[in-house]
Coordinates of C-alpha atoms in Angstrom, one line a residue:
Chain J
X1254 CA -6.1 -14.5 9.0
X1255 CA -7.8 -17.2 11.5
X1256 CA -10.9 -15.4 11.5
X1257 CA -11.5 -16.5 8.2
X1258 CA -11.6 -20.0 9.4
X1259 CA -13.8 -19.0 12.9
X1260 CA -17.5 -20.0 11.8
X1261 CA -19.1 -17.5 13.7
X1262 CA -17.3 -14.4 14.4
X1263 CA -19.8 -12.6 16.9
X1264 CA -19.5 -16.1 19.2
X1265 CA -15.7 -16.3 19.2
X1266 CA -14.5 -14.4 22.4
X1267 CA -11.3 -13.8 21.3
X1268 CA -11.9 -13.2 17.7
X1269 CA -14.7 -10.5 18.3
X1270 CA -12.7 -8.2 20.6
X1271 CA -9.8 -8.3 18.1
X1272 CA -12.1 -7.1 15.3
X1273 CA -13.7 -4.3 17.1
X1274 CA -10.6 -3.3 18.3
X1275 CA -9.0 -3.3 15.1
X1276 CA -12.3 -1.7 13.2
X1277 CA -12.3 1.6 15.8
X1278 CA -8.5 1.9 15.2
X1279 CA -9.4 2.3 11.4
X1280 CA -12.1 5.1 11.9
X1281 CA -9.7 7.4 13.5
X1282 CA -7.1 6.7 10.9
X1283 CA -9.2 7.6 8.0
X1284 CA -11.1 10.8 9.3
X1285 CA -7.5 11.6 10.5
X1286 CA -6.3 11.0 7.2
X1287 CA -9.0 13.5 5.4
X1288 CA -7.6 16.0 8.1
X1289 CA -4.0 15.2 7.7
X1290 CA -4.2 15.8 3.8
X1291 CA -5.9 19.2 4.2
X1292 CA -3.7 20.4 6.6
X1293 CA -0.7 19.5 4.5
X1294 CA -2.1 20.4 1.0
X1295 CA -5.0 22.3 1.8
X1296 CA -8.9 21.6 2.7
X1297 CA -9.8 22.7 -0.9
X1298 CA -9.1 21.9 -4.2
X1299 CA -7.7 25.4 -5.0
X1300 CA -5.4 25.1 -2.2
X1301 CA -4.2 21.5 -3.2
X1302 CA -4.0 23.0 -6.6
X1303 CA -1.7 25.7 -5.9
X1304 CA 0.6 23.9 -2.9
X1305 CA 1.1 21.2 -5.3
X1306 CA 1.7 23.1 -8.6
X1307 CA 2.8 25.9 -6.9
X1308 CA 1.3 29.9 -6.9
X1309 CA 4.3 32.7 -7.5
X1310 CA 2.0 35.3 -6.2
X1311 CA 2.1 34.1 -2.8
X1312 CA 5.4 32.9 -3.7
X1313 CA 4.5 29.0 -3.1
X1314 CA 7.1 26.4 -4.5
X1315 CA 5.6 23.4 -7.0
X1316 CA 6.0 19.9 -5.4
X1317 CA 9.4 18.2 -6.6
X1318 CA 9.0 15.1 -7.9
X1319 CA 11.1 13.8 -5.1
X1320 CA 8.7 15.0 -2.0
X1321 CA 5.8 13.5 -4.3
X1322 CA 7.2 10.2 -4.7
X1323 CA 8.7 9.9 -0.8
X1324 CA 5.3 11.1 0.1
X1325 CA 3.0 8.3 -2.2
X1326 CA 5.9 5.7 -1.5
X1327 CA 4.3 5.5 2.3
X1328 CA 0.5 6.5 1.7
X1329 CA 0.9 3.2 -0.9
X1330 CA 2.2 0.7 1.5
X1331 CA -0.5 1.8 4.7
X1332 CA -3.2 1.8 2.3
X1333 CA -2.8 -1.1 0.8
X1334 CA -1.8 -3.0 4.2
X1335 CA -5.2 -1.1 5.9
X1336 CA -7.2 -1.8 2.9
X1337 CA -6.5 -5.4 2.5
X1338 CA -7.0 -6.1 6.3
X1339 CA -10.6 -4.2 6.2
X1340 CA -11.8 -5.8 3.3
X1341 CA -11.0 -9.1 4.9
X1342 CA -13.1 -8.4 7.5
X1343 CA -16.3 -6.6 5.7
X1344 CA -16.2 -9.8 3.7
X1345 CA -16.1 -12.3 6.1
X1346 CA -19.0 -10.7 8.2
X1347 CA -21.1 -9.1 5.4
X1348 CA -23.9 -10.9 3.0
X1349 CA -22.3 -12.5 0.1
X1350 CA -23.5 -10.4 -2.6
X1351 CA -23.1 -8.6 -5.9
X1352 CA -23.0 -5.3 -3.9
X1353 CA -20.2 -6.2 -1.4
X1354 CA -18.4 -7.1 -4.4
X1355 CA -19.7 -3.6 -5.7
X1356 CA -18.7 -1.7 -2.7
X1357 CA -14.9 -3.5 -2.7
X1358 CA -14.7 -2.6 -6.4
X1359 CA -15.1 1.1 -5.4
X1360 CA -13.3 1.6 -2.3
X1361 CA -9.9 -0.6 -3.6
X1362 CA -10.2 0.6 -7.0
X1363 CA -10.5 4.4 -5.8
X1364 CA -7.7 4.1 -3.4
X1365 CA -5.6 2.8 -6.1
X1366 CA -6.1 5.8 -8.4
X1367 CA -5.6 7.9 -6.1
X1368 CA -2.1 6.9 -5.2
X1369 CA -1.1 6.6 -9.3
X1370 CA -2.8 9.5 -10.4
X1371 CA -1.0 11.9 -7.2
X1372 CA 2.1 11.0 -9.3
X1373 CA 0.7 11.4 -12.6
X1374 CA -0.6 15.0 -11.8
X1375 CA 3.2 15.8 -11.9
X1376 CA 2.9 15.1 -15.5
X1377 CA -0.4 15.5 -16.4
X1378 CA -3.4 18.0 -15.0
X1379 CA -5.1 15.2 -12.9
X1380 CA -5.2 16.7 -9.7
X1381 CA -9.5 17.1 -10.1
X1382 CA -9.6 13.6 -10.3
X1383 CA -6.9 12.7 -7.4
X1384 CA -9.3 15.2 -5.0
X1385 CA -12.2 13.4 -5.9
X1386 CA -11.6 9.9 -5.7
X1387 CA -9.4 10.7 -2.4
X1388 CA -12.7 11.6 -0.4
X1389 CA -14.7 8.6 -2.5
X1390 CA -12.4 5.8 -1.0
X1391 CA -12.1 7.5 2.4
X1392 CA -16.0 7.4 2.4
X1393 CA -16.3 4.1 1.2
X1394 CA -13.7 2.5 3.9
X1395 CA -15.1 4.4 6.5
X1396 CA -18.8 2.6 5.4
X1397 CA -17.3 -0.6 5.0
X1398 CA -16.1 0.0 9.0
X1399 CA -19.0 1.3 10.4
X1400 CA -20.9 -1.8 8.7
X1401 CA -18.6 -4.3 9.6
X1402 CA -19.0 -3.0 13.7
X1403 CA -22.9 -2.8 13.1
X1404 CA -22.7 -6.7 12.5
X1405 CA -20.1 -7.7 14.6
X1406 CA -22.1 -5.9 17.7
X1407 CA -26.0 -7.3 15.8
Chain I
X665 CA -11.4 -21.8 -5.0
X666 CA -11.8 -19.0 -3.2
X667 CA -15.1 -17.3 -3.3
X668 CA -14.7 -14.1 -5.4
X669 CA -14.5 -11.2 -3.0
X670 CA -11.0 -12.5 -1.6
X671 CA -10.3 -12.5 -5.3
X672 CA -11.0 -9.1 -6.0
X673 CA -9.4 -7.8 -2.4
X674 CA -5.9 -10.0 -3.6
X675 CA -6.2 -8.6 -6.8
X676 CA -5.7 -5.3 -5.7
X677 CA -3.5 -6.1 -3.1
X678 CA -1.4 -7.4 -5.8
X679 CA -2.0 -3.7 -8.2
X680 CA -1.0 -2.3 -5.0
X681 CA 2.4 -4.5 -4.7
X682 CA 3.1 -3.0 -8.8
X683 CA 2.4 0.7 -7.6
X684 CA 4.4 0.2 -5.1
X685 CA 7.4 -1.3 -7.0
X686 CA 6.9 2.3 -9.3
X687 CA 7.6 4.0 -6.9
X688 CA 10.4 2.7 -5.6
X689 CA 11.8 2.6 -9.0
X690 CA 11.2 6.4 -9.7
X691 CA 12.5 7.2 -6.1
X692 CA 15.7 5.5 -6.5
X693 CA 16.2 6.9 -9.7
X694 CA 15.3 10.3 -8.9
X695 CA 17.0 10.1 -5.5
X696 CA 19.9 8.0 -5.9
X697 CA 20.4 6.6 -9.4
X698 CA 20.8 3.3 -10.4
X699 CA 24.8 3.1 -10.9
X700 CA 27.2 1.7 -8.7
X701 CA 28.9 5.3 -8.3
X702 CA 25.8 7.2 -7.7
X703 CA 24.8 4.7 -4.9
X704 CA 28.8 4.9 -2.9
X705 CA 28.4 8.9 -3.7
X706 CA 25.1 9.0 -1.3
X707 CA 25.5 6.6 0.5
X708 CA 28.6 7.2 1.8
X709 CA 27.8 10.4 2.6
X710 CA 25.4 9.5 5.7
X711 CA 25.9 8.9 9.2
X712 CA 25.0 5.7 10.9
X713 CA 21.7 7.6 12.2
X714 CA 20.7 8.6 8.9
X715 CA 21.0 5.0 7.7
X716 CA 19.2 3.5 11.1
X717 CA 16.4 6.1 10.5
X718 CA 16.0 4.7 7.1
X719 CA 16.2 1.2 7.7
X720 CA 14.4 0.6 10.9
X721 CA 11.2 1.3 9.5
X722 CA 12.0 -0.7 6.2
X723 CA 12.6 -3.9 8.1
X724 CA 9.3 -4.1 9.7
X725 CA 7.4 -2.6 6.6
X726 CA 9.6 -5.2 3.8
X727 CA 8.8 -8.4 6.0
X728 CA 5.3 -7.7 6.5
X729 CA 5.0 -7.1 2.8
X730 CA 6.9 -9.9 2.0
X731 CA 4.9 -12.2 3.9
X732 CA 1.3 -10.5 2.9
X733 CA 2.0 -11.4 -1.0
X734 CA 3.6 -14.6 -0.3
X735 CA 0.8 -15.9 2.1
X736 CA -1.7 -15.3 -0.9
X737 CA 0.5 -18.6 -3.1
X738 CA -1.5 -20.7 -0.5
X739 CA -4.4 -20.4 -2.4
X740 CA -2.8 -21.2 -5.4
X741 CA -1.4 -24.1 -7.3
X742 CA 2.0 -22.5 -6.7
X743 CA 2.6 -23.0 -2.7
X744 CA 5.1 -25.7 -3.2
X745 CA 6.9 -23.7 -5.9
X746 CA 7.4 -20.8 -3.9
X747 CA 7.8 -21.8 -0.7
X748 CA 11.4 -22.7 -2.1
X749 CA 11.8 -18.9 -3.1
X750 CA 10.7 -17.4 0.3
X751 CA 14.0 -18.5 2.2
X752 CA 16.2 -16.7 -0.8
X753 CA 13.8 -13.7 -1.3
X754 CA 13.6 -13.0 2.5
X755 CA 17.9 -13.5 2.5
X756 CA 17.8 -10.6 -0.6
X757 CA 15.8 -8.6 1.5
X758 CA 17.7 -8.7 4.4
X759 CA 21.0 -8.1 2.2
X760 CA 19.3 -4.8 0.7
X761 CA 18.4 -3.5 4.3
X762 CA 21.9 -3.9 6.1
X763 CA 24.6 -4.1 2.9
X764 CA 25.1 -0.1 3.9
X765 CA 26.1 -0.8 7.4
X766 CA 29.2 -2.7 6.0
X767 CA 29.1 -0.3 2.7
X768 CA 28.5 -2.9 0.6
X769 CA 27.2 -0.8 -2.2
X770 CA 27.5 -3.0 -4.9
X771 CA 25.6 -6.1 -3.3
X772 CA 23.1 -3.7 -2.2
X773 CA 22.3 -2.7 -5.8
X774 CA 22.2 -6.4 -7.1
X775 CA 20.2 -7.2 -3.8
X776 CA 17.5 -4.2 -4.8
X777 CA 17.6 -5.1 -8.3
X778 CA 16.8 -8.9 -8.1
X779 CA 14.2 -7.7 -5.0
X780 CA 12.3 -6.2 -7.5
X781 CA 12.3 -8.5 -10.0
X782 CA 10.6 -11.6 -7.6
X783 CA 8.2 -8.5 -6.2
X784 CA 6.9 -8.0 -9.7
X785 CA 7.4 -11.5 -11.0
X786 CA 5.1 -12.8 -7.9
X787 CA 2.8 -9.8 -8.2
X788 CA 2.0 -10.8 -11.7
X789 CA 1.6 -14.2 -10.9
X790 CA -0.7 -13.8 -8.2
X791 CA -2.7 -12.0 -10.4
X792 CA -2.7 -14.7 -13.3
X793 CA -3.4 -17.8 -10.5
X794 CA -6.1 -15.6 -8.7
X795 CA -8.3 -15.4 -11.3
X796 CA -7.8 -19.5 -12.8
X797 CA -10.3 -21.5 -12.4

């Protein structure tokens, strides 16, 4: 985490290639993520609906508990290991201000929820809100990217 | 006294770290079972590849989380403290990791057991020092 200690990022020429570097490789993961969830659950929230509670008529299996949990058990540790890294950064080279606290608040808080509540949909009908907030924090990290390069590159 | 952002990204990182624990928790339990019979029953049944496959990955995920959520204590009152738990909780981590390979099953159920008791236990502390003032 040196780059927390570098004064100015956009000066440093070691520093500054790192960051971009890092940054692009985080645009492709989360667009690829969005398309890697669609294609494994569906691109709708129908078709999430029914692969994960399952749909006799075209004779679809419910999720086990098991693939649910094997599946959140790595989504948790990327995310939180990506999420931690980028908000790092989109602090350390955006504004100090109520909004960047306000953006963080959204994007960590979102990603959180949707990890607990893929698990909770086992139990309870949460799956709405899992959809939602999945796109929501995929949006938001994808921003807090996109802004980050925008001032690294200013 | 870290400006408040950092807070609110350790914070989370920290939530994270608890989710996380759940889930190991529920996937042991549903998986495996927390008994010493249910743990020699499956683990005895797979082959050295099976284990590898499982616990390659682990090693270089556990000590990068490891070191994440300890690195945070340097911002706290608490660095001293736990600097003199990192040498045992990275030994229990590497005990839970290879204890199959020499079918250990026992030590590798107290080794899990007491990993995710310092996981929590420094989870929840980070939250309580991150947010003194």
């Amino acid at each position: 985490m040196k780059f927390t200690l570098v004064k100015d990022l956009r000066q440093d020429v070691l520093m500054r290639p790192i960051l971009i570097a890092l940054l692009l490789f985080f645009i492709p993961y989360f667009l690829g993520d969005i398309f890697l969830v669609q294609t494994q659950f569906g691109a709708n929230y129908e078709a999430l609906y029914k692969t994960y509670y399952g749909f006799e008529e075209e004779f679809i299996d419910p999720l086990s508990l098991r693939a649910i949990l094997e599946y959140t058990h790595q989504k948790i540790f990327f995310v939180m290991m990506t999420l931690l890294s980028l908000s790092a950064i989109y602090i350390r080279l955006n504004k100090k201000s109520a909004f960047m606290i306000v953006i963080l608040n959204i994007t960590l808080l979102s990603a959180f929820l949707t990890q607990l509540l893929f698990i909770l949909s086992f139990y309870y009908e949460m799956l709405l809100f899992y959809y939602l907030l999945f796109y929501i924090w995929h949006i938001m990290a994808l921003y807090m990217t996109l802004i980050s390069l925008y001032r690294i590159f200013r | 006294m870290i400006y408040k952002a950092y807070r609110v990204a350790i914070a989370y990182f920290a939530l994270f770290s608890l989710l996380l624990l759940y889930s190991i928790v529920a996937l042991v339990d549903e998986k495996i079972g927390f008994s010493l019979t249910t743990f020699t029953e499956y683990y005895s049944e797979k082959s050295i590849e099976g284990l590898l496959e499982v616990a390659i990955p682990h090693f270089m995920a556990i000590a990068l989380f490891v070191m994440v959520l300890s690195h945070f204590f340097l911002f706290t009152s608490l660095s001293k403290k736990i600097s003199k738990a990192i040498v045992f909780y990275y030994l229990i981590t590497t005990v839970l990791i290879t204890a199959v390979f020499f079918k250990l099953y026992l030590l590798k159920l107290i080794a899990m057991l007491i990993f995710l008791t310092i996981t929590s236990l420094f989870a929840l502390l980070l939250l309580r020092e991150i947010f003194k003032k």
